[in-house]
XYZ file of C-alpha atoms in Angstrom:
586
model
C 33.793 -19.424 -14.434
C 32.156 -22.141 -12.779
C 32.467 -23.471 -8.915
C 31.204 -26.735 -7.871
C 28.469 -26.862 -4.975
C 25.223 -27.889 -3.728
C 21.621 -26.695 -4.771
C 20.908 -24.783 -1.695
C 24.563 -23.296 -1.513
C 23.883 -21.985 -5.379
C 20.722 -20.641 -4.245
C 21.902 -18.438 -1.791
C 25.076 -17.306 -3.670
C 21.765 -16.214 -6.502
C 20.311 -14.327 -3.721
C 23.958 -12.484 -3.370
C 24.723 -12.235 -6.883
C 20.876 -10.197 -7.418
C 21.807 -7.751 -4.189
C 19.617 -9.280 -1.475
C 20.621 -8.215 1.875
C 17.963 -9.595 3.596
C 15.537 -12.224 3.545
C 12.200 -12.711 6.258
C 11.104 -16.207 6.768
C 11.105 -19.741 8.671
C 12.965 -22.662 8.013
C 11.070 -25.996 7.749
C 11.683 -29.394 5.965
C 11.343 -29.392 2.530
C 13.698 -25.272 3.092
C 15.957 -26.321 5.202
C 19.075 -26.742 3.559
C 18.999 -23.453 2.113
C 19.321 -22.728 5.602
C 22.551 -23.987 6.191
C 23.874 -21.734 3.712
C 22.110 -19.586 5.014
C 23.891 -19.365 8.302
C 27.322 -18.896 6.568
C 26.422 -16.222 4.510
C 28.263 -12.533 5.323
C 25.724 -10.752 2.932
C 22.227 -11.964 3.082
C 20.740 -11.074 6.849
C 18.162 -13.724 7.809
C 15.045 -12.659 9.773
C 12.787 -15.145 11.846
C 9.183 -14.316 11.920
C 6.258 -15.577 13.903
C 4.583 -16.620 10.677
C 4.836 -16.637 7.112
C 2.520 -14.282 6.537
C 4.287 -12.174 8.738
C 7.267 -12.963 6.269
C 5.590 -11.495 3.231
C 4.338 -8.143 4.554
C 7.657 -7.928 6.033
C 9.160 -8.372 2.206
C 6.700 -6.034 0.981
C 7.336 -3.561 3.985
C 11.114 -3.590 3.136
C 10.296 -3.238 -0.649
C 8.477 0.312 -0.141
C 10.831 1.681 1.685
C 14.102 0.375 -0.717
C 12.224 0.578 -4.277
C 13.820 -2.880 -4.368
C 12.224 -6.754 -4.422
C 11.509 -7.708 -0.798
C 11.921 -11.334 -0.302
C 10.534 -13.436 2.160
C 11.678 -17.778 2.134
C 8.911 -20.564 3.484
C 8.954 -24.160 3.497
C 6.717 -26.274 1.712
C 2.346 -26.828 2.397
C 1.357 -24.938 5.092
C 4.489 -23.253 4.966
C 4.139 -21.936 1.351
C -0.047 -21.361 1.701
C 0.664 -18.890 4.459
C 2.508 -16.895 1.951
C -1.069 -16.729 0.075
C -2.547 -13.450 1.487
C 0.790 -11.011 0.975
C 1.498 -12.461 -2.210
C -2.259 -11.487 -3.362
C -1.415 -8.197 -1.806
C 1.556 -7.455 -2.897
C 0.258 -8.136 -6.601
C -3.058 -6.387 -5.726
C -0.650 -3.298 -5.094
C 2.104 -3.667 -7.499
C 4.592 -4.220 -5.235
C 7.727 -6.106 -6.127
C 8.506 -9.338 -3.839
C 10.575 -12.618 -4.454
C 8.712 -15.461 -2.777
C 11.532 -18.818 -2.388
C 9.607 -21.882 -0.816
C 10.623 -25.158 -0.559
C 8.940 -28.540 -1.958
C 9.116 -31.853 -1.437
C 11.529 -33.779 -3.413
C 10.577 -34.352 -7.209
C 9.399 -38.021 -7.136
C 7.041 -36.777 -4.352
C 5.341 -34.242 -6.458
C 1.883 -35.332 -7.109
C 1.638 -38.433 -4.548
C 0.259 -35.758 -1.970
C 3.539 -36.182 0.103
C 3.729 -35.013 3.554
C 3.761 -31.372 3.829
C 2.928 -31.142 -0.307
C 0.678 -28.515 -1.962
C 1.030 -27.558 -5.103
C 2.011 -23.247 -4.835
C 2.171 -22.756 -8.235
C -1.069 -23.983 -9.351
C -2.117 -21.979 -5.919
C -0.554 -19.094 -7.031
C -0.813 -18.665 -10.273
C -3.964 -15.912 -10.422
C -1.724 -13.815 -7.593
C 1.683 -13.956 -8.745
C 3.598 -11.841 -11.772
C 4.985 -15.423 -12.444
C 5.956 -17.852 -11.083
C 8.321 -21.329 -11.064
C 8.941 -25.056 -10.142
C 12.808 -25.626 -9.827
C 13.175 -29.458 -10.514
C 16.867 -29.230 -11.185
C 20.189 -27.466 -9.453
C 21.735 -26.288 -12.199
C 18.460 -24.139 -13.663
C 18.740 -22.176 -9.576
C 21.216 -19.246 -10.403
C 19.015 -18.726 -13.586
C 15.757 -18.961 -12.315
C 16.638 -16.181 -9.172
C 17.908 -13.811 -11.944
C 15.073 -14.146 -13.793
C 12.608 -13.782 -10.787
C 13.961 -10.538 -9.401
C 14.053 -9.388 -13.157
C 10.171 -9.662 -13.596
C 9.648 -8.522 -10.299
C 10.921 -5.029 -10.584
C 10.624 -4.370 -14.454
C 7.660 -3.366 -16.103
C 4.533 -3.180 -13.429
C 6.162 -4.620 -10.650
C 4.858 -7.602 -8.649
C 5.223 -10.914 -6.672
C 7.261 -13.758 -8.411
C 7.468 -17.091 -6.447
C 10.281 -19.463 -6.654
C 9.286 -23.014 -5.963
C 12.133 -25.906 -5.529
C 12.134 -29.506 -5.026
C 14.072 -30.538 -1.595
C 16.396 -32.819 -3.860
C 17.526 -29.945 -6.501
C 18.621 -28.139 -3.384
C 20.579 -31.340 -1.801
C 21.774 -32.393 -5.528
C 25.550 -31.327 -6.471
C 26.068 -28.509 -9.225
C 28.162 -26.069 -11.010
C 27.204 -22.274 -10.400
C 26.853 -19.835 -13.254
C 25.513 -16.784 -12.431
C 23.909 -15.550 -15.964
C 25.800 -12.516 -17.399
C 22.303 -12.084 -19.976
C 18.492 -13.088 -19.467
C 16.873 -13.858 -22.746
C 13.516 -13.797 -21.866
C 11.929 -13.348 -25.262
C 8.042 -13.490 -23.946
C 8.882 -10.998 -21.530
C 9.443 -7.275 -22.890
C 7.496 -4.486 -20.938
C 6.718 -1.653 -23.048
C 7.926 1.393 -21.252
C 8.757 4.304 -23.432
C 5.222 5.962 -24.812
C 4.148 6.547 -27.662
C 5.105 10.363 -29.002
C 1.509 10.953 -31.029
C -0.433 9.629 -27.963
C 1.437 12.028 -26.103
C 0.597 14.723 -27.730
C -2.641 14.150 -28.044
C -2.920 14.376 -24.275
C -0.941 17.555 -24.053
C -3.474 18.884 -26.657
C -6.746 17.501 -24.558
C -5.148 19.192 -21.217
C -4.867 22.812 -23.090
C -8.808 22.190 -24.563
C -10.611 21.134 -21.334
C -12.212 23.572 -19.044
C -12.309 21.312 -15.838
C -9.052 18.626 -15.526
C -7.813 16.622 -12.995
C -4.632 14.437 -13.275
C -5.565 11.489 -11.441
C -2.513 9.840 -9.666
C -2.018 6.462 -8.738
C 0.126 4.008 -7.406
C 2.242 3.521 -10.570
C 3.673 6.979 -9.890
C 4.940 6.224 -6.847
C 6.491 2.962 -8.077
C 7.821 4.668 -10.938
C 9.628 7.298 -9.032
C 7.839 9.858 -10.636
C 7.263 12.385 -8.038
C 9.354 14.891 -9.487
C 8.702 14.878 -12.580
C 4.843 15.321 -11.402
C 5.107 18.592 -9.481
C 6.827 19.736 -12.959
C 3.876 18.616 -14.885
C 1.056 20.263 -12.383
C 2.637 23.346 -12.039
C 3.255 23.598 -15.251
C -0.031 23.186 -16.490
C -1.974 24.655 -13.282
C -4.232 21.330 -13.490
C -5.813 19.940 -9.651
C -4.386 16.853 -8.775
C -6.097 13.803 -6.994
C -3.857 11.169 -5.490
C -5.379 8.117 -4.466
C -4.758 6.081 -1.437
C -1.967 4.287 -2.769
C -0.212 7.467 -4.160
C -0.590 9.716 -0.537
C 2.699 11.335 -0.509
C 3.585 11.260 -4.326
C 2.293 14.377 -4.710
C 2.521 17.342 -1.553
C -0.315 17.794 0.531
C 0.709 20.989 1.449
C 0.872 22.013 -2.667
C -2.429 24.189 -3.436
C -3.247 22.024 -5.995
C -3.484 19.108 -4.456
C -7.597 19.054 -4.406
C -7.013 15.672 -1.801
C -7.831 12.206 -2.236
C -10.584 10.591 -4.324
C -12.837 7.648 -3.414
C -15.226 6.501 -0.733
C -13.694 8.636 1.994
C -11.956 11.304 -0.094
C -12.343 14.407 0.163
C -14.974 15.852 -1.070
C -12.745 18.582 -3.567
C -11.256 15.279 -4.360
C -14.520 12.858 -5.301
C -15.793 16.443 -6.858
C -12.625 17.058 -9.034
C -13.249 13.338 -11.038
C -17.195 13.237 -11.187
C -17.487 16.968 -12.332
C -14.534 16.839 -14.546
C -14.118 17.049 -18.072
C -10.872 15.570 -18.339
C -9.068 12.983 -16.233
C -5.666 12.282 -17.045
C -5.194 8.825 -15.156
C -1.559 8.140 -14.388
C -0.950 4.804 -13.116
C -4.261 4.495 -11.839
C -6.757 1.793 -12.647
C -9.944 2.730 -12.265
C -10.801 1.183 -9.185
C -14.696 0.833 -7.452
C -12.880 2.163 -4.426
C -12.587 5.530 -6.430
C -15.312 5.138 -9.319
C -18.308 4.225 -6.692
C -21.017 3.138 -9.341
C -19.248 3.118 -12.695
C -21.886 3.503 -14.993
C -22.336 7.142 -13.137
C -18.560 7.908 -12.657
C -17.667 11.112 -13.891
C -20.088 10.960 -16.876
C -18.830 14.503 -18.393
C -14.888 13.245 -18.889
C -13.025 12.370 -21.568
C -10.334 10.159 -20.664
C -6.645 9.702 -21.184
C -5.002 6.601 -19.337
C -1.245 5.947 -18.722
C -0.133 2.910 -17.359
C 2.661 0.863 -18.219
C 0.290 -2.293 -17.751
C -1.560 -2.276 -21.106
C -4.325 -5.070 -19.281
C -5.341 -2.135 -17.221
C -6.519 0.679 -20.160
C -10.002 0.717 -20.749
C -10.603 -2.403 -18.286
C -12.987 -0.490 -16.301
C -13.157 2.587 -17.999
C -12.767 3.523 -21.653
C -10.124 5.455 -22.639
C -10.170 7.967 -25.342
C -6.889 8.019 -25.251
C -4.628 5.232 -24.157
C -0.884 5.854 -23.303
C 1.565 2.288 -22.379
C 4.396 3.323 -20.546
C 6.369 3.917 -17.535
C 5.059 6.524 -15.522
C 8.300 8.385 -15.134
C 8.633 8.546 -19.086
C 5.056 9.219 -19.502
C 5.053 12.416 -17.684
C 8.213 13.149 -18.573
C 7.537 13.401 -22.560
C 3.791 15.401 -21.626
C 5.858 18.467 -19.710
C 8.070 18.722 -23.071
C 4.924 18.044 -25.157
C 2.615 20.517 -22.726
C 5.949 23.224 -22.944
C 5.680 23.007 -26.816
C 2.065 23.601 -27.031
C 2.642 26.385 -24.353
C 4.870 27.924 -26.802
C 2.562 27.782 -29.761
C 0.276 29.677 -27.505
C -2.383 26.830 -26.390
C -2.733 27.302 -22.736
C -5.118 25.949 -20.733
C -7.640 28.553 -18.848
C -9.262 27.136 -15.374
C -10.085 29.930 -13.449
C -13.930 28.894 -12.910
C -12.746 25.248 -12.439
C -10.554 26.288 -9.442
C -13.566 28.727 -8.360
C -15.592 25.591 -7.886
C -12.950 23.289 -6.626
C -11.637 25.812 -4.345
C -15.200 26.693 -2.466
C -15.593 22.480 -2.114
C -12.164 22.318 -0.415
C -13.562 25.480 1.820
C -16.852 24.921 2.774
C -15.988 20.910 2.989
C -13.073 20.470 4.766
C -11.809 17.515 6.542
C -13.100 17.593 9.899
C -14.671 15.581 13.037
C -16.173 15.791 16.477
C -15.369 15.126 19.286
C -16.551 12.835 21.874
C -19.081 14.117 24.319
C -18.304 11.999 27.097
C -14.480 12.313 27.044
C -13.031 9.395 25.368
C -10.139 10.427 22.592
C -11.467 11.138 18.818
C -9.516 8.757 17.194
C -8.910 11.241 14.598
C -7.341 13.766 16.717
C -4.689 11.053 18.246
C -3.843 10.080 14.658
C -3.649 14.170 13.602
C -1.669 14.814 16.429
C 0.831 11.948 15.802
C 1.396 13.082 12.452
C 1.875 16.922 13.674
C 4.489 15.305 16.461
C 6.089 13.176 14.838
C 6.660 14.838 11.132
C 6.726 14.295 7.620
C 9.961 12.708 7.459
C 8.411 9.847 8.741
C 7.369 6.311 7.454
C 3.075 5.352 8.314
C 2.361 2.073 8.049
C -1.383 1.227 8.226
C -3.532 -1.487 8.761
C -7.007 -1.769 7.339
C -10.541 -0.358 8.417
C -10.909 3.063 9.718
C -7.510 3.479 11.132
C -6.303 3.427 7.486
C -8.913 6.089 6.465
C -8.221 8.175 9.022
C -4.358 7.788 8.608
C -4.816 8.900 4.922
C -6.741 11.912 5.878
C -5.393 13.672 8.983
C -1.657 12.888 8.257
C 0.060 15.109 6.384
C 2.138 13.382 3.681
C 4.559 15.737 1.919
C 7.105 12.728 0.342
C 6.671 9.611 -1.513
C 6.453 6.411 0.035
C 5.701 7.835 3.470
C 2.597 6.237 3.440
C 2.319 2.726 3.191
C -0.774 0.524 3.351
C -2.889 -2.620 2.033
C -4.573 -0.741 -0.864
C -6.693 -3.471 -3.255
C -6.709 -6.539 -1.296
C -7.600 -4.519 2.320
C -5.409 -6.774 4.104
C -6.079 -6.779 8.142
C -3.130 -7.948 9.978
C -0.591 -5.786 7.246
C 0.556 -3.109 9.749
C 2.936 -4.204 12.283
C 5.074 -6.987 9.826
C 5.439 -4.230 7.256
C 6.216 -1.742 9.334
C 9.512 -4.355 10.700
C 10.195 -4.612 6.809
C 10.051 -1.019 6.321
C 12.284 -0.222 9.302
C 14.833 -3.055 8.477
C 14.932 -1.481 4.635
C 15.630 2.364 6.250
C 16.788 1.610 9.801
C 17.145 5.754 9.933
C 13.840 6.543 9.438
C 11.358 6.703 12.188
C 8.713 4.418 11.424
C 4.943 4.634 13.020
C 2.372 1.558 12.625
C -0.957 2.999 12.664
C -3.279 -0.326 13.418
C -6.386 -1.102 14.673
C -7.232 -3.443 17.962
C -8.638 -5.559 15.281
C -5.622 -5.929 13.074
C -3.088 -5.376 15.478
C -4.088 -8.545 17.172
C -3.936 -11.031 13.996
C -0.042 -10.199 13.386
C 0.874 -8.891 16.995
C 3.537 -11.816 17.478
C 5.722 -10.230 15.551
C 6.529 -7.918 18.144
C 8.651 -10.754 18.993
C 10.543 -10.866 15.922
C 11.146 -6.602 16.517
C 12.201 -6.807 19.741
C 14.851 -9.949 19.250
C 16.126 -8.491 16.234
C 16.770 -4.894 17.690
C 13.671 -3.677 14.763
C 12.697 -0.374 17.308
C 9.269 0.077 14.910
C 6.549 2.636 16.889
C 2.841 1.007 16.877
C -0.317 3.048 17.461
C -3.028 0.849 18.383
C -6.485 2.887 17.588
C -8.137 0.866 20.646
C -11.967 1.528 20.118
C -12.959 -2.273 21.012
C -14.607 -2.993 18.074
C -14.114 -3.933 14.495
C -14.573 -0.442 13.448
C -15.205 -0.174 9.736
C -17.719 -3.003 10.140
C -19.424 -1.913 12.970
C -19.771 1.460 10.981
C -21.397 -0.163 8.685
C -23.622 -1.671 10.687
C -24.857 1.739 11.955
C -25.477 2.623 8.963
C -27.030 -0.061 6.828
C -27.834 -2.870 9.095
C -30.356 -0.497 11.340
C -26.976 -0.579 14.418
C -27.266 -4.456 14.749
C -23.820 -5.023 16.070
C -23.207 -9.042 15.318
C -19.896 -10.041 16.254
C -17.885 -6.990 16.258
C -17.433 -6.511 19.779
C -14.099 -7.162 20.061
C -13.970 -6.924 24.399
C -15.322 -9.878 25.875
C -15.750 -8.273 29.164
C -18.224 -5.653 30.372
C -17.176 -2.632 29.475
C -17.234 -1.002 32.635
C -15.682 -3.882 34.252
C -12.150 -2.034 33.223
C -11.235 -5.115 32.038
C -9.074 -5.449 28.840
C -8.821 -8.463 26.680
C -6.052 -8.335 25.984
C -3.857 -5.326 27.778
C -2.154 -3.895 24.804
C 0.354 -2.898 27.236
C 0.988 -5.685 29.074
C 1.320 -7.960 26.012
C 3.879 -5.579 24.828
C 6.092 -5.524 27.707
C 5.454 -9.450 27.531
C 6.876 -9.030 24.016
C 9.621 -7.357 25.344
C 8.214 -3.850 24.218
C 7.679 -1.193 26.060
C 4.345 -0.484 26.334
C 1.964 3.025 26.667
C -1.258 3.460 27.012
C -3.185 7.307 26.623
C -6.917 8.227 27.712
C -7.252 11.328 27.943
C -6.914 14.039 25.107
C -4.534 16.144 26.972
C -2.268 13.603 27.583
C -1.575 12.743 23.940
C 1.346 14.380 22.875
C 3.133 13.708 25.937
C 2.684 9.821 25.232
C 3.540 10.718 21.690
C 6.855 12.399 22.898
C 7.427 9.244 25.903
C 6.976 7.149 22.560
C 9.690 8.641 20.222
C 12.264 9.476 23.145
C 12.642 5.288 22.967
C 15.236 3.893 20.215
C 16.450 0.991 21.418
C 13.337 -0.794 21.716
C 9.938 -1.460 19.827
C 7.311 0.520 21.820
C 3.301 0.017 21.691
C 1.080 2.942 22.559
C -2.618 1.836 23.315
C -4.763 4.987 22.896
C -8.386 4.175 23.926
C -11.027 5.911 21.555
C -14.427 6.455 21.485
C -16.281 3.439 19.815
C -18.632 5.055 17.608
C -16.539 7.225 15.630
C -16.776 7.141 12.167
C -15.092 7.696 8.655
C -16.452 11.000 6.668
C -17.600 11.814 3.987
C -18.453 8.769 2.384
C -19.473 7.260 -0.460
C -21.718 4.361 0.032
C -21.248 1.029 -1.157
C -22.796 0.324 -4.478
C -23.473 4.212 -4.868
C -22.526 6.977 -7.247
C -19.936 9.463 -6.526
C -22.513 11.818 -6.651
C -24.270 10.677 -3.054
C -21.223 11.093 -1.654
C -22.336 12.109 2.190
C -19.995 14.690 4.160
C -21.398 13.495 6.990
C -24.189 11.524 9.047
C -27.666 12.851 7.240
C -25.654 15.816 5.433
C -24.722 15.639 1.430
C -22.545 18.481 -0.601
C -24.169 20.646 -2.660
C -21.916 20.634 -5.934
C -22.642 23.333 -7.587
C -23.763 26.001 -5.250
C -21.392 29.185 -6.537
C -22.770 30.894 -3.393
C-alpha cells in the first residue's frame, strides 16, 4: 500500500517505521523540511542541541544505554562536518548510530554551493557506510537499509546524506517489507572445528586469560561469559571498553589490561600462555610495544569482524562470529571436553596472578597539603552512588581513574570514548544516555578540560527536563598531558594551565558553579575531603534538574601504574620510580 507525500514527510514516517523515538540535532537549510514533519510527528521526540557534535555523542550516548541505533539529524557543510568527530568515534568504538544530514539540492552538487561539502567523500574512512539520496522515492529504502547495517554484524555509524530537492519533491511511500542487500551478509554463527579447537587449547594451557572486549558488551554476551569463566576457572581481563561486562567483584576478574591496568591485569596477557581474545582487537592501548606483547601466548581470536583477526596480532586460531554465539558454542564445546576428562589445571597460574593482585593493588596518595585526591572523590562517588548506575566519562585521567576506582558490576554501566579518546564526549552522552533510560541515575565523570568544550549542552539538559549528574574533576590543568609532561618532558608545563588567573588569587575561570546555575543547573562545588559525600548526597537528592558538582583536586595527581608510551608491557611502572617484580613467588 502506497500513500502519496513529500520527501521529507517519507523520511520521517522511515524514521517511525525503523522504531526511532528520538532524534538529537539542529535544523538548518539544506534539513529543514524534514523539520516540518518533524514537528507533527507523535512518535519521533526531537532534541535541540548546542552543536552537532553535541548531537552525535548524544546518539551514541542513547545507543549504549538502549542497545539500539542512536540517531542524531544536521544540515548540510558545517552542519554535517561537525558530525565528523562522533561519527569517527562511534566507529572507532563500534557503536551503532544513524547520521541524516541534509544537502544542497542535486544540480548544486559539485558547483561548491553555499553551505556544500561533500560528507560522503568526508566520511567514507569513518562510517560503516554510507549514502547520497538524490531521489524521494529511494528515502523509505535507504533508512531501512541504514539502521540495518548499523546494528547487524559489528555495529557502527551509517550516514544518510539527501539532496534539499528529494526532500521537497512529491512521492509515494513504501516502507520495504525485505532488504536484499546481497554484498552485505555478516558472518555470525562460528565455525564448530574452530571451536573446538579453542576449547581444546583452554584445557592444554597452563597460564590463560580470556581477554574481553568491547564486542562482548555489544553482543550482549555477559551472561553467557560468567558461564564460560566459571566454567573453565580461566582469569579474565576486560578492557576499557568492556568495564562492567564482566563483575568486578567476581574473583576472577584479574582487572583491566593496558597502559593503566592493573598490574594482575597487564601481568595476566604478557605472562600468559594463552589468550582467548573475545571481541577484542589488539589494540597499542593494551599491547604497549607489540613486537614484545605477551611473547609466550598462543592465540585464539573471536570477533565477528573478520578485518580485525590477525591485524595486529597473529592468530593461531581465528574464530568469525558473534560474540554471544561464540561463547555460547565454547561452554558446550569446553562441557564436552570436561566430560571426556580434559580439564584444565591452573593452580600455580592463580598463585602468581593472585600475589600480583595482592601485593599490587590499586591504590593512591593523598595530597599533603589538603586539596581532594581526585581518586578518592571519584571512589567515593561510585561507593555513594552504586552500581546500578550509568558513568559516563570524558577523556584524560578522569577516564582512567573512573575505570579503576568505580566498581562496575553490570554491562554498559560504563560508558566512554575508547579508540578515538574523544575530549568533549562526557556531558552530550551522558543527555543521550539519560534520554535512552530516563530511570537510571546517570553520573558524567569529566574533566575541567573536557567539560568545558561541550558544557553548552547543559542548556539542552536543563530545557528538555534531561536531570544528568556531572562531576567536574577540577584540577586546573589538562591533566593527562601535563602528566606527561612530568614525566617525559623534564615538568615543562607548555600550555596546559588551564586557569588564567593566579592561583592564589581565588579566582576561577570559569566558576563551574556559576555557569551552571547560568545554565539553569544547579550547581555544587566540594574542597575539602570530608565534605564529599555530603555534596555527593546534596547531588543525588536533586531530580528535577541537571546538577554540576565542581570538586577541586590537587593538580599533580597522577594515573598508576603505567605503561609508557612506546614501551613494553613488561616496564609497566606501579608507580613514580617503582616497577613490579613479576615473578617474585615470595
Amino acid at each position: 500500500m502506497t500513500e502519496q507525500m513529500t520527501g521529507a514527510q517519507s523520511l520521517i514516517r522511515s524514521l517511525e517505521h525503523a522504531g526511532v523515538d528520538v532524534v538529537f540535532g539542529i535544523p538548518g537549510g539544506a534539513i529543514l523540511p524534514a523539520y516540518d514533519p518533524l514537528y507533527d510527528s507523535a512518535n519521533v521526540r526531537h532534541i535541540l542541541m548546542r552543536h552537532e557534535q553535541g548531537a552525535g555523542h548524544a546518539a551514541e550516548g542513547y545507543a549504549y544505554a538502549t542497545g539500539r541505533p542512536g540517531v542524531c539529524m544536521a544540515t548540510s557543510g558545517p552542519g554535517a562536518t561537525n558530525l565528523v568527530t562522533p561519527l569517527t568515534d562511534a566507529h572507532m568504538d563500534s557503536v551503532p548510530m544513524v547520521a541524516i544530514t541534509g544537502q544542497v539540492a542535486t544540480p548544486m552538487i559539485g558547483t561548491d554551493g553555499f553551505q556544500e561539502a561533500d560528507i560522503c567523500g568526508i566520511t567514507m574512512p569513518i562510517t560503516k557506510h554510507n549514502f547520497l539520496v538524490k531521489n524521494a522515492e529511494d528515502i523509505p529504502r535507504t533508512i531501512a537499509e541504514a539502521f540495518h547495517i548499523a546494528s547487524t554484524g559489528r555495529p557502527g555509524p551509517v550516514l544518510v546524506d539527501i539532496a534539499k530537492d528529494a526532500l521537497q519533491a512529491s512521492t509515494e511511500f513504501a516502507w520495504p517489507q525485505k532488504l536484499d542487500m546481497p554484498g552485505y551478509r555478516p558472518v555470525t554463527k562460528p565455525h564448530g572445528k574452530q571451536v573446538r579447537e579453542a576449547a581444546r587449547m583452554i584445557a592444554e594451557a597452563r597460564r590463560p586469560v580470556f581477554y574481553v572486549g568491547g564486542g562482548v558488551l555489544r553482543a550482549g554476551a555477559a551472561q553467557e561469559l560468567r558461564v564460560l569463566a566459571e566454567l573453565t576457572g580461566v582469569p579474565v581481563t576486560t578492557t576499557l571498553m568492556a568495564r562492567g561486562v564482566f563483575p568486578d567483584s567476581h574473583p576472577q576478574n584479574v582487572g583491566m589490561p593496558g597502559m593503566h591496568g592493573t598490574v594482575a591485569g597487564v601481568g595476566a596477557l604478557q605472562r600468559a600462555d594463552l589468550i582467548v581474545a573475545l571481541g577484542a582487537r589488539f589494540d597499542d592501548r593494551v599491547t604497549g610495544r607489540l613486537d614484545s606483547f605477551a611473547p609466550e601466548a598462543k592465540i585464539v581470536h573471536a570477533d565477528i569482524d573478520p578485518a580485525e583477526i590477525s591485524k595486529n596480532r597473529h592468530a593461531d586460531v581465528p574464530i568469525v562470529g558473534d560474540c554471544r554465539e561464540v561463547i555460547a558454542d565454547l561452554v558446550v564445546a569446553v562441557r564436552n571436553d570436561q566430560a571426556s576428562g580434559r580439564q584444565g589445571e591452573y593452580e600455580a597460574w592463580w598463585s602468581q596472578l593472585n600475589r600480583l593482585r595482592e601485593v599490587y593493588p590499586l591504590g593512591y596518595d593523598e595530597p599533603d597539603d589538603g586539596t581532594l585526591a581526585p581518586q578518592q572523590v571519584i571512589e567515593r562517588l561510585g561507593q555513594i552512588v552504586g552500581s546500578d548506575a550509568s558513568y559516563v566519562a570524558g577523556v584524560g585521567q578522569h577516564q582512567m581513574w573512573a575505570a579503576q576506582f568505580i566498581g562496575y558490576e553490570k554491562p554498559g554501566t560504563f560508558i566512554n570514548s575508547g579508540g578515538l579518546g574523544t575530549m568533549g564526549f562526557s556531558v552530550p552522552a551522558a543527555i543521550g544516555a539519560k534520554v535512552g533510560d530516563p530511570e537510571r541515575t546517570v553520573w558524567a565523570v569529566d574533566g575541567d578540560g573536557c567539560f568545558q568544550m561541550t558544557s553548552q549542552e547543559l542548556a539542552t539538559a536543563a530545557i528538555e527536563g534531561i536531570p544528568i549528574k556531572v562531576a567536574v574533576v577540577n584540577n586546573g590543568n589538562l591533566g593527562m598531558v601535563r602528566q606527561w609532561q612530568t614525566l617525559y618532558y623534564e615538568s615543562r608545563y607548555s600550555n596546559t594551565d588551564l586557569q588564567t588567573a593566579p592561583r592564589d588569587a581565588k579566582v576561577r575561570v570559569p566558576d563551574f558553579v556559576r555557569l551552571a546555575e547560568a545554565y539553569g543547573c544547579v550547581g555544587l562545588r566540594c574542597e575539602r575531603a570530608e565534605d564529599i559525600d555530603a555534596t555527593v548526597d546534596k547531588a543525588m537528592a536533586v531530580e528535577d534538574a541537571p546538577v554540576v558538582v565542581d570538586f577541586s583536586v590537587n593538580h599533580d595527581a597522577m594515573v598508576w601504574p603505567m605503561v609508557g608510551p612506546g614501551t613494553s608491557n613488561d616496564h609497566i611502572q606501579y608507580a613514580r620510580d617503582m616497577a613490579p617484580d613479576w615473578d617474585d613467588e615470595d
